[in-house]
XYZ file of C-alpha atoms in Angstrom:
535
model
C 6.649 -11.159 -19.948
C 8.015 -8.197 -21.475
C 6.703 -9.279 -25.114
C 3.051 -9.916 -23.614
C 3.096 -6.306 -21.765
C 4.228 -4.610 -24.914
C 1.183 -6.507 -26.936
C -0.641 -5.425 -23.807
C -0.392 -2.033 -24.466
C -0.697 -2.338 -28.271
C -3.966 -3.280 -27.795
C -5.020 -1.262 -25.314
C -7.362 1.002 -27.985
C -8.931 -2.358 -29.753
C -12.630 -2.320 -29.618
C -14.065 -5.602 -28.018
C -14.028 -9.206 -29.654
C -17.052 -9.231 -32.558
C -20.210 -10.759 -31.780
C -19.540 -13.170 -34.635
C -16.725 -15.188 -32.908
C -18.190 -15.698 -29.402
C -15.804 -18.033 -28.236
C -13.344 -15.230 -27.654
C -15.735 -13.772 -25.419
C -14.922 -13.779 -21.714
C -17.838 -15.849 -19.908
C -18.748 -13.025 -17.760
C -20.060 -10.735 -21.530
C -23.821 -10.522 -22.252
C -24.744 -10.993 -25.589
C -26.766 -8.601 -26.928
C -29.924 -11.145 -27.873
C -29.456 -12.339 -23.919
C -29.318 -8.378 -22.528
C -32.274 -7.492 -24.818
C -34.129 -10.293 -23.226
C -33.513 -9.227 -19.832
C -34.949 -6.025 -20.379
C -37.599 -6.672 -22.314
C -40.590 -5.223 -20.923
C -39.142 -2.204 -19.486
C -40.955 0.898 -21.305
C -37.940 2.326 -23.211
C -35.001 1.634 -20.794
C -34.106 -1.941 -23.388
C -31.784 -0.283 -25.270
C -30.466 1.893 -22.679
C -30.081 -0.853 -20.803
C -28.107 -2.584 -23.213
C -25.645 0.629 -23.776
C -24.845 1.084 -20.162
C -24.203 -3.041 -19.976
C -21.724 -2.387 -22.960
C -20.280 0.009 -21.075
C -19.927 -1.436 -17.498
C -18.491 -4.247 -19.225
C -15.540 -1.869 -21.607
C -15.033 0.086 -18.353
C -14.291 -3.310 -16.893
C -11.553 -4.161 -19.372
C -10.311 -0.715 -19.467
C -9.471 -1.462 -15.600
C -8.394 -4.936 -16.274
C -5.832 -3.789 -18.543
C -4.672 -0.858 -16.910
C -4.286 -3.159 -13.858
C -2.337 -5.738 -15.478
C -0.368 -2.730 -17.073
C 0.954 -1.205 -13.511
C 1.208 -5.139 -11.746
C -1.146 -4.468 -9.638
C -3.894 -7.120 -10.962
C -2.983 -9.998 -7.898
C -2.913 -7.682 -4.811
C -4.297 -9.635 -2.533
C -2.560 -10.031 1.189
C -3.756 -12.651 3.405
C -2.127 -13.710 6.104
C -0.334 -17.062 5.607
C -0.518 -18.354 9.197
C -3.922 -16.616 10.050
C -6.086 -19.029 11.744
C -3.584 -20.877 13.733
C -4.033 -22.752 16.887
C -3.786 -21.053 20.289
C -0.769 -21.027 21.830
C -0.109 -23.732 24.595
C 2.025 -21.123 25.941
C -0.872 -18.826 27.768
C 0.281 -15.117 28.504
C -1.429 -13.219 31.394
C -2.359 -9.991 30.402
C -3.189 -7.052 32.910
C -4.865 -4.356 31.248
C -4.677 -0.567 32.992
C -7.455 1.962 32.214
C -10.586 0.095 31.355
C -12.708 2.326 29.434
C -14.499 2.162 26.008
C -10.724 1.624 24.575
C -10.322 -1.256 26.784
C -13.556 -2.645 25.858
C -12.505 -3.095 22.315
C -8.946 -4.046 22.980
C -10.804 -6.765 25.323
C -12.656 -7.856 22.372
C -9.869 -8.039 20.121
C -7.859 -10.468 22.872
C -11.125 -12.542 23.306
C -12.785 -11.799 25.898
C -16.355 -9.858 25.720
C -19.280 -8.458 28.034
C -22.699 -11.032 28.016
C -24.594 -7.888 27.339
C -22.303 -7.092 24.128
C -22.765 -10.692 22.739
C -25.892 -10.488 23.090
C -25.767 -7.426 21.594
C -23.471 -8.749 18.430
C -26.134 -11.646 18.317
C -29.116 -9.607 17.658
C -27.515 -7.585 14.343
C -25.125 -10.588 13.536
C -21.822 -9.570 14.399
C -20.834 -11.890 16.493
C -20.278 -14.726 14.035
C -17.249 -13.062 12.445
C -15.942 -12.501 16.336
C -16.447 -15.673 17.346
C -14.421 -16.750 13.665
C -11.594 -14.450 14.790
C -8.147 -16.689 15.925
C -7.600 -17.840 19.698
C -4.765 -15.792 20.819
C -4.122 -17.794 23.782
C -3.668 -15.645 26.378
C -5.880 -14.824 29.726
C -6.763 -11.118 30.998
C -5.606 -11.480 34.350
C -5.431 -8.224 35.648
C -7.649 -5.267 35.996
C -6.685 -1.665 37.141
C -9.095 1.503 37.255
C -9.333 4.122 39.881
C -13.283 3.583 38.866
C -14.898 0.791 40.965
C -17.981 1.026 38.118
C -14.944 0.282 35.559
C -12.949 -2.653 37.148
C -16.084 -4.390 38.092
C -17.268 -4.152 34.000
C -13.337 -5.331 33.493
C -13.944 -8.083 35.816
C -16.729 -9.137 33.955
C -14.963 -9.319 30.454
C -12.257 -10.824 31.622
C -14.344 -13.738 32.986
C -16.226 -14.098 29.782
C -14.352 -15.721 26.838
C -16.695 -18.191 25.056
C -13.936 -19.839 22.830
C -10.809 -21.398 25.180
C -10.299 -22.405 29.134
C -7.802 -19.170 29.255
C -10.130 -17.127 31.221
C -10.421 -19.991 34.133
C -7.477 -18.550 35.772
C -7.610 -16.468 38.375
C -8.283 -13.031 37.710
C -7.554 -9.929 40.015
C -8.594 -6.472 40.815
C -5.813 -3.845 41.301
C -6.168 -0.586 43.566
C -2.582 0.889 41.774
C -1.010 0.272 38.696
C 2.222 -0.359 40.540
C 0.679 -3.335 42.178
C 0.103 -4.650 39.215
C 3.138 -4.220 38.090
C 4.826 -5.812 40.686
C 2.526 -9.385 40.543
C 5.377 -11.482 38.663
C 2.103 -13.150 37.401
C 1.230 -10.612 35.075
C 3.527 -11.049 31.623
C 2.260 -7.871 29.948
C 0.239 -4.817 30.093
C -1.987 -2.914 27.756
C -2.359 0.799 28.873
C -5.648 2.081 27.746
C -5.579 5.262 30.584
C -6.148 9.139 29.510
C -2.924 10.186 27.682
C -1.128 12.018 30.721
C -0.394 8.604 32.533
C 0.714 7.057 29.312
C 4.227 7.934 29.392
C 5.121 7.457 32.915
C 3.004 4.044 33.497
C 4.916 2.540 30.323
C 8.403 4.055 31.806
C 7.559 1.518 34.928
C 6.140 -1.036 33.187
C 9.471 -1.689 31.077
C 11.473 -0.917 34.144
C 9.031 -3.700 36.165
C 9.607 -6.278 32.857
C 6.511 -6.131 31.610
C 5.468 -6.533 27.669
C 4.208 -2.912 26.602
C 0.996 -2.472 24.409
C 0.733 1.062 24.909
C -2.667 3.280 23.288
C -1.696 6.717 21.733
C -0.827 9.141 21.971
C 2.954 8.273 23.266
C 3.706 10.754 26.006
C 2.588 14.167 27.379
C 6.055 15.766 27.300
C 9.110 15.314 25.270
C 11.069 14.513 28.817
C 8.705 11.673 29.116
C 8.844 10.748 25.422
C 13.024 10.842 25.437
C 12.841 8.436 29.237
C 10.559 6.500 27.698
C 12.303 5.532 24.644
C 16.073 5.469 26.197
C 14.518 2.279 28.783
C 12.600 0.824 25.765
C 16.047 0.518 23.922
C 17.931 -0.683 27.411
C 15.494 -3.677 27.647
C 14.284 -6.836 26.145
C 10.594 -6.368 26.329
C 8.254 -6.174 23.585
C 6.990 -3.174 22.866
C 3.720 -2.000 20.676
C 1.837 1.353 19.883
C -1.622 1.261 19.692
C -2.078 1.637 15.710
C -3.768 -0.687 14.107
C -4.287 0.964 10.092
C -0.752 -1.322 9.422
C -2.738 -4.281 9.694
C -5.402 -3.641 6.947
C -5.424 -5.193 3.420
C -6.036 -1.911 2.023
C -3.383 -0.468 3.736
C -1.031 -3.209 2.491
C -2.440 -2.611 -1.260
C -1.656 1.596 -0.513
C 2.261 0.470 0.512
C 2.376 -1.456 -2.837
C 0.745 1.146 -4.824
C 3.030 3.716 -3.303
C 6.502 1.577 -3.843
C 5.262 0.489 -7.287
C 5.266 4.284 -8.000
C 2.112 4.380 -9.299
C 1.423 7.746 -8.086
C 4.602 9.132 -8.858
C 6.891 11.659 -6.781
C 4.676 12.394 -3.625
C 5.144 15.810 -2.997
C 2.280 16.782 -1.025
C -0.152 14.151 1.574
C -3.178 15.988 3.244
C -5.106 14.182 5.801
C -8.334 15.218 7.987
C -10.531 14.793 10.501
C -13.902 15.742 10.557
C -16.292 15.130 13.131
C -19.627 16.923 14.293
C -21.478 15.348 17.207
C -20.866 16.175 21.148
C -19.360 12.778 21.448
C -17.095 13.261 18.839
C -16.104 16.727 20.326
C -14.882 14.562 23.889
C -18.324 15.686 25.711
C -18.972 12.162 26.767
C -20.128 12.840 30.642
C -24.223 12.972 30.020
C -26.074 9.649 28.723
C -28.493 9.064 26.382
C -31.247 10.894 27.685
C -28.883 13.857 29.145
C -28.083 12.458 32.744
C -25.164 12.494 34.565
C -22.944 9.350 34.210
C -22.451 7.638 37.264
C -19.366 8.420 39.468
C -17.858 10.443 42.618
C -15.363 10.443 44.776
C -16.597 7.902 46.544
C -16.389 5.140 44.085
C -13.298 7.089 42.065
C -9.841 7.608 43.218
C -9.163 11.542 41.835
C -6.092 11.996 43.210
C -4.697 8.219 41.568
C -6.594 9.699 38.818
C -4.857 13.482 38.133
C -1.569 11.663 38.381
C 1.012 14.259 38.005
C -1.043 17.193 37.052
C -2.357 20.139 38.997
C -4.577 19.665 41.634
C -8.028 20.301 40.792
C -11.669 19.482 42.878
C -13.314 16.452 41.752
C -15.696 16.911 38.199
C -17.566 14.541 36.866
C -17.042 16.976 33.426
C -13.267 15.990 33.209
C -13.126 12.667 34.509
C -15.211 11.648 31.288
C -13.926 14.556 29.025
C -10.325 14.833 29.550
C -9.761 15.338 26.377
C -10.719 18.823 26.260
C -7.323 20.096 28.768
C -3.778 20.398 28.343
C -3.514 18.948 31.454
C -4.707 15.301 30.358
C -4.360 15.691 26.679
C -3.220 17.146 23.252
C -6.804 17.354 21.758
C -7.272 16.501 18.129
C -3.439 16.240 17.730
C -3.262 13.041 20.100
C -6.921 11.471 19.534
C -6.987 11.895 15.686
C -3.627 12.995 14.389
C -1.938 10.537 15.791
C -3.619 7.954 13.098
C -3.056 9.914 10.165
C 0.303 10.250 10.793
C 1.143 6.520 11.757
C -0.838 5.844 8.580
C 1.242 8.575 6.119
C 4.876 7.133 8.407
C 4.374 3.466 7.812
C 3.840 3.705 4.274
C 6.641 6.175 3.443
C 8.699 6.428 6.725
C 8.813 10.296 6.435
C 9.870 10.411 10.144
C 10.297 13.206 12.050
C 9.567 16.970 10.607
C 12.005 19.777 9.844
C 9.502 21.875 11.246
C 5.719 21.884 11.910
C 3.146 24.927 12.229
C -0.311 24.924 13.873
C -2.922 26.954 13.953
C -6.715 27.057 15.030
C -8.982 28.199 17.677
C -11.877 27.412 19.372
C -14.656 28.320 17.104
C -17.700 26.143 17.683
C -17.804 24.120 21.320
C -18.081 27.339 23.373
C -18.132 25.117 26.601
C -15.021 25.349 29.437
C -12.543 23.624 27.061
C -8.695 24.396 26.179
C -7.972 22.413 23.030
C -9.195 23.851 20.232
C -12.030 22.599 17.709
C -10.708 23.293 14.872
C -6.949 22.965 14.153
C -4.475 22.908 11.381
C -0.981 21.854 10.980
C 1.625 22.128 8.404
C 4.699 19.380 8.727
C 7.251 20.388 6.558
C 10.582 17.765 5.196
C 12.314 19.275 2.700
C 14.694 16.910 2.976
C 12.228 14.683 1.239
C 11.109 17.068 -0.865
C 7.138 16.952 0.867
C 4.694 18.761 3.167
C 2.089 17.056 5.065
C -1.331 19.178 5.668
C -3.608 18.247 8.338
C -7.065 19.606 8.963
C -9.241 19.213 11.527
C -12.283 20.372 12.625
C -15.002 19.548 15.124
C -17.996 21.030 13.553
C -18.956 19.558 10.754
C -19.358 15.998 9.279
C -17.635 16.813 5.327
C -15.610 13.730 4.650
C -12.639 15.280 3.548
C -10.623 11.783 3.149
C -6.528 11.567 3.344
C -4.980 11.586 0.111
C -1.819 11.441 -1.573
C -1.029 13.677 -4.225
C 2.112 12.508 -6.498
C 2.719 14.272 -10.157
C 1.459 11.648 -11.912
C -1.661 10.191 -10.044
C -3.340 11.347 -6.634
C -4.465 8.529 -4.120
C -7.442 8.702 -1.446
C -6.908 5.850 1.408
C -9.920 5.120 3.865
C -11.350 2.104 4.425
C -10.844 1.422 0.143
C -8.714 2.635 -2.141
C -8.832 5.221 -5.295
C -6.513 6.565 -7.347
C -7.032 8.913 -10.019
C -4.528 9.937 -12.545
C -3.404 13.568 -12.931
C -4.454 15.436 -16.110
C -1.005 16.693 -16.913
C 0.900 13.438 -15.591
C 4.161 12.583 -17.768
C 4.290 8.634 -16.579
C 0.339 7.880 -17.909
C 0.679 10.889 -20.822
C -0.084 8.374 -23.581
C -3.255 6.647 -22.123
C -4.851 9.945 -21.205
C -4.162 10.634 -25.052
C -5.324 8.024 -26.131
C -8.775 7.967 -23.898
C -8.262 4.716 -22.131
C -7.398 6.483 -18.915
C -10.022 9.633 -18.230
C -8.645 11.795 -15.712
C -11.987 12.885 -14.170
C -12.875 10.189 -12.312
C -10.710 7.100 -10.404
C -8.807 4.844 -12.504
C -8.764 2.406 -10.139
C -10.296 0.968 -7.186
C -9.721 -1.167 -4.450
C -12.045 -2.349 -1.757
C -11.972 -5.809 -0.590
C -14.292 -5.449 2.499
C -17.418 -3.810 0.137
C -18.642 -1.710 2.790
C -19.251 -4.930 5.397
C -18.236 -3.300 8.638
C -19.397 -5.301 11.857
C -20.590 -3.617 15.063
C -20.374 -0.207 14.100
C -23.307 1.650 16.801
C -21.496 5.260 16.655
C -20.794 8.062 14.810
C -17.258 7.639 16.497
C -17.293 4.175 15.256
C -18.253 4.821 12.085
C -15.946 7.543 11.678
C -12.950 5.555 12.555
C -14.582 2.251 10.088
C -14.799 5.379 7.137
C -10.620 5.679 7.983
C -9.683 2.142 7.697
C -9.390 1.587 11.483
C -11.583 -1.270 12.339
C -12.389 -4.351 9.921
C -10.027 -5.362 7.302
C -10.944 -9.207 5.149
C -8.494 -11.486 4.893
C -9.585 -14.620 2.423
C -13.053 -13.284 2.582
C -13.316 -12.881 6.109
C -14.216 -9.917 7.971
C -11.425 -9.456 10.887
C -11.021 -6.595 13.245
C -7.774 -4.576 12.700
C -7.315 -4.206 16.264
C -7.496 -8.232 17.099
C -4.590 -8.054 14.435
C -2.631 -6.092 16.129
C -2.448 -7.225 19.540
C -1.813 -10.510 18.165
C 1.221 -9.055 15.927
C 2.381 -7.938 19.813
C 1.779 -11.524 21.683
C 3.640 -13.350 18.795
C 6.454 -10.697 19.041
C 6.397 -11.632 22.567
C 6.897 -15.207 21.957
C 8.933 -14.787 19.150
C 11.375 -12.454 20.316
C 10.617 -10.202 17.079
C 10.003 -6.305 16.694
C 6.564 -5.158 16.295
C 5.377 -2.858 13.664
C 4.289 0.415 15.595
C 8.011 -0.713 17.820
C 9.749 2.236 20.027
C 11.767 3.820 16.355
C 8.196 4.326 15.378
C 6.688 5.434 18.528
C 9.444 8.263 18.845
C 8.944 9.696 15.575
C 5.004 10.431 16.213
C 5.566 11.736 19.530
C 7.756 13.848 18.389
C 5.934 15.157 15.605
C 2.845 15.432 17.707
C 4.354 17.334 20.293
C 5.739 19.680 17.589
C 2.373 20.120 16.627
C 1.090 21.127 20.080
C 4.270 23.367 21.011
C 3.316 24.938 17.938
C -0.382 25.744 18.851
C 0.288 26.619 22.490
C 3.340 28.807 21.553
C 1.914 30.588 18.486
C 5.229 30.396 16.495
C 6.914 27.860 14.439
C 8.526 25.001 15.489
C 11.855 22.780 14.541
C 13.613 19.669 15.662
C 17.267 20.194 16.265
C 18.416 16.714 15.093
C 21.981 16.774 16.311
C 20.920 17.475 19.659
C 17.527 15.313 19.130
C 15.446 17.925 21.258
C 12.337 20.264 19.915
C 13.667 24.147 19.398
């Protein structure tokens, strides 16, 4: 192997085979006589024509070679079991909080809204749905303090068109702690605005139940620390609601990263950018710039406020809640929270030395607390690396996440690209030499080729552009999230630990809190690791 990379590399500056000995010429090359022909009759683009096919086809050997070169040339990751038979063993599933989130997550377990399939059937995206693997397990449980919202649960849940799962019975629950006291509910998914998350998962562990919990983690670092001391004292399964892990280009980043293609990371800077209302959490109007429906008569607002400060009833932040400490962290919890479970499962960088924020509210000038645009520096010296995040709510500039290492700089979204740095020591001779050109990617990876299914939103899209929706395995377009709740279930049955598990969890809520304290307090912030508390 050695001998053959070392010839490898020898060769790397030989023109292409002669056109006299064509039977060393890969199938896929065009002849000259054969390109000529194609163009012919194309006012003076023939020969042009024929240059740029020359070229598309020595860029493509350049990147052959320089694949082969770094082992990177078989990257592919299916799953080995994917497509497996549904478990005989059904789990009941009660899902809390059935919003838009619990929509998808609905979707992802099986179960979908007539109106959405036939929806999915009229752009057609529902084929790859109905392709995706039976989970084998039955939503039978729905809590919302929103009649409007458990009835559109109810619906789902009674709607699965591939397996006899959904025949069982299927209940309505006024409280979360009824639900959690039915012994015939397995496990929950909590899908509720972020200031229940912490306590509701707290009781749900303490009531038995199997925890797929949606970020961000918890509100406050008391609930955070509770929550992961009775994680660690039980036996359930327990999953954050990140689903980037499951991607095939995230599993091509991890091997790009440990291969050390990029060299030392010293520096990862990852963004948000978004520019529409609904991207900005002002989600309480419809389409033509109504009211949504709902009032105290058909929602429960004091169920709803939980443990926060009594307020009179507003249709503004039962749909926006995102825009108040009380309920949330703001771009921290709704977008952060990715980027860092993406940056953390690739590199476990854990929990920061010390984080800085800063930001303001510069463009919504509505009634809101959490500010539009917002930047935070995580700093772990120990590690030798800073993370940057930027985010801003006003305008639509993809701005990517990338990591920058000394030898090569990688941008990770829904594909891959890495381009090498001009004054890199590990690829010193190719730049030299002019097979590797340092002003454009060297490489890149993108095995779903811009096929996205379903995406109606600039919300959806956004999240698609991160890597946070469809991934292919064997040439099949599956939804991240589907992958991920089934990673949970089998956990469940398996008595394994789950990717985003409680280790994880704890580390982004820390960090994210961090990041709030930061912006609240105006001052710097550090984690006292002997004493495991935020100073």
């Amino acid at each position: 192997m050695e001998d053959s990379n070392k010839k490898e590399r020898e060769n790397l500056n030989e023109s292409q085979p002669s056109q006299d000995k064509p039977e060393q010429k890969p199938a896929k090359d065009i002849s000259r006589r054969n390109a000529l022909k194609a163009f012919a009759g194309i006012p003076v683009a023939g020969i042009f024509g024929y240059e740029l096919f020359k070229k598309i086809n020595h860029d493509t050997g350049k990147r052959d070679r320089i694949t082969r070169e770094l082992g990177l040339d078989k990257m592919e990751f299916p799953i080995p079991d994917y497509g497996k038979e549904g478990s005989p063993d059904i789990l009941r599933v009660g899902i809390i909080g059935f919003g838009r989130r619990a929509e998808q997550l609905s979707a992802a377990l099986g179960f979908m809204h007539p109106e959405e399939v036939k929806r999915r059937k009229n752009n057609n995206s529902l084929q790859s749905w109905l392709e995706q693997e039976d989970l084998g397990v039955a939503i039978t449980g729905i809590c919302d303090v929103f009649d409007l919202h458990a009835e559109h649960g109810m619906t789902i849940a009674n709607n699965s068109l591939r397996h006899g799962a959904s025949k069982l019975p299927i209940k309505r629950y006024r409280t979360y702690q009824d639900m959690l006291a039915d012994k015939d509910i397995d496990a929950v998914i909590i899908s509720t605005p972020d200031h229940h998350h912490g306590f509701m998962a707290i009781d749900a562990v303490r009531a038995g139940k199997h925890v797929y919990l949606e970020k961000s983690v918890a509100h406050t670092e008391e609930e955070l620390n509770l929550l992961y001391n009775t994680v660690k004292e039980s036996n359930i399964t327990f999953q954050l609601g990140h689903q980037i892990t499951q991607s095939t280009v995230f599993k091509q980043a991890k091997e790009i990263i440990d291969k050390n293609v990029l060299g030392k990371i010293t520096l990862i800077e990852t963004t948000s950018n978004r520019n529409t209302a609904e991207g900005a959490w002002i989600r309480h109007l419809d389409a033509d710039g109504n009211l949504k429906p709902g009032d105290e008569k058909s929602i429960d607002w004091e169920q709803w406020l939980g443990n926060t400060p009594y307020v009179p009833f507003s249709v503004d932040r039962f749909y926006n809640w995102t825009k108040w400490f009380a309920y949330d962290t703001g771009l921290i919890g709704q977008l952060f929270t990715h980027e860092f479970d993406a940056v953390n499962q690739l590199m476990r960088i854990g929990i920061p030395h010390s984080v800085s924020s800063s930001g303001g509210i510069y463009y919504w000038k509505d009634n809101r607390e959490m500010p539009d645009s917002l930047h935070c520096v995580f700093e772990y010296p120990d590690k030798d690396l800073t993370l940057l995040y930027s985010g801003n709510l006003a305008s639509s500039r993809s701005r990517g996440r990338v990591f920058m290492g000394h030898d090569a700089s990688m941008e990770l979204g829904n594909n891959i690209k890495i381009t090498v740095d001009r004054n890199s020591t590990q690829y010193r001779k190719g730049i030299s030499s002019g097979l590797i050109e340092t002003s454009s990617p060297m490489l890149t990876f993108n095995p779903g080729a811009g096929q996205i299914d379903a995406v109606t939103s600039a919300s959806e899209k956004y999240y698609a552009d991160r890597g946070l929706t469809n991934t292919v395995i064997n040439g099949r377009q599956i939804d991240v999230t589907h992958l991920h709740v089934r990673e949970w279930l089998d956990c469940i049955r398996e008595n394994k630990t789950t990717s985003a598990n409680i280790e994880v969890a704890y580390e982004e809520g820390i960090a994210c809190l961090m990041a709030h304290r930061s912006y609240l307090e105006k001052r710097q912030m550090f984690w006292d690791a002997e004493n495991r508390k935020i100073v």
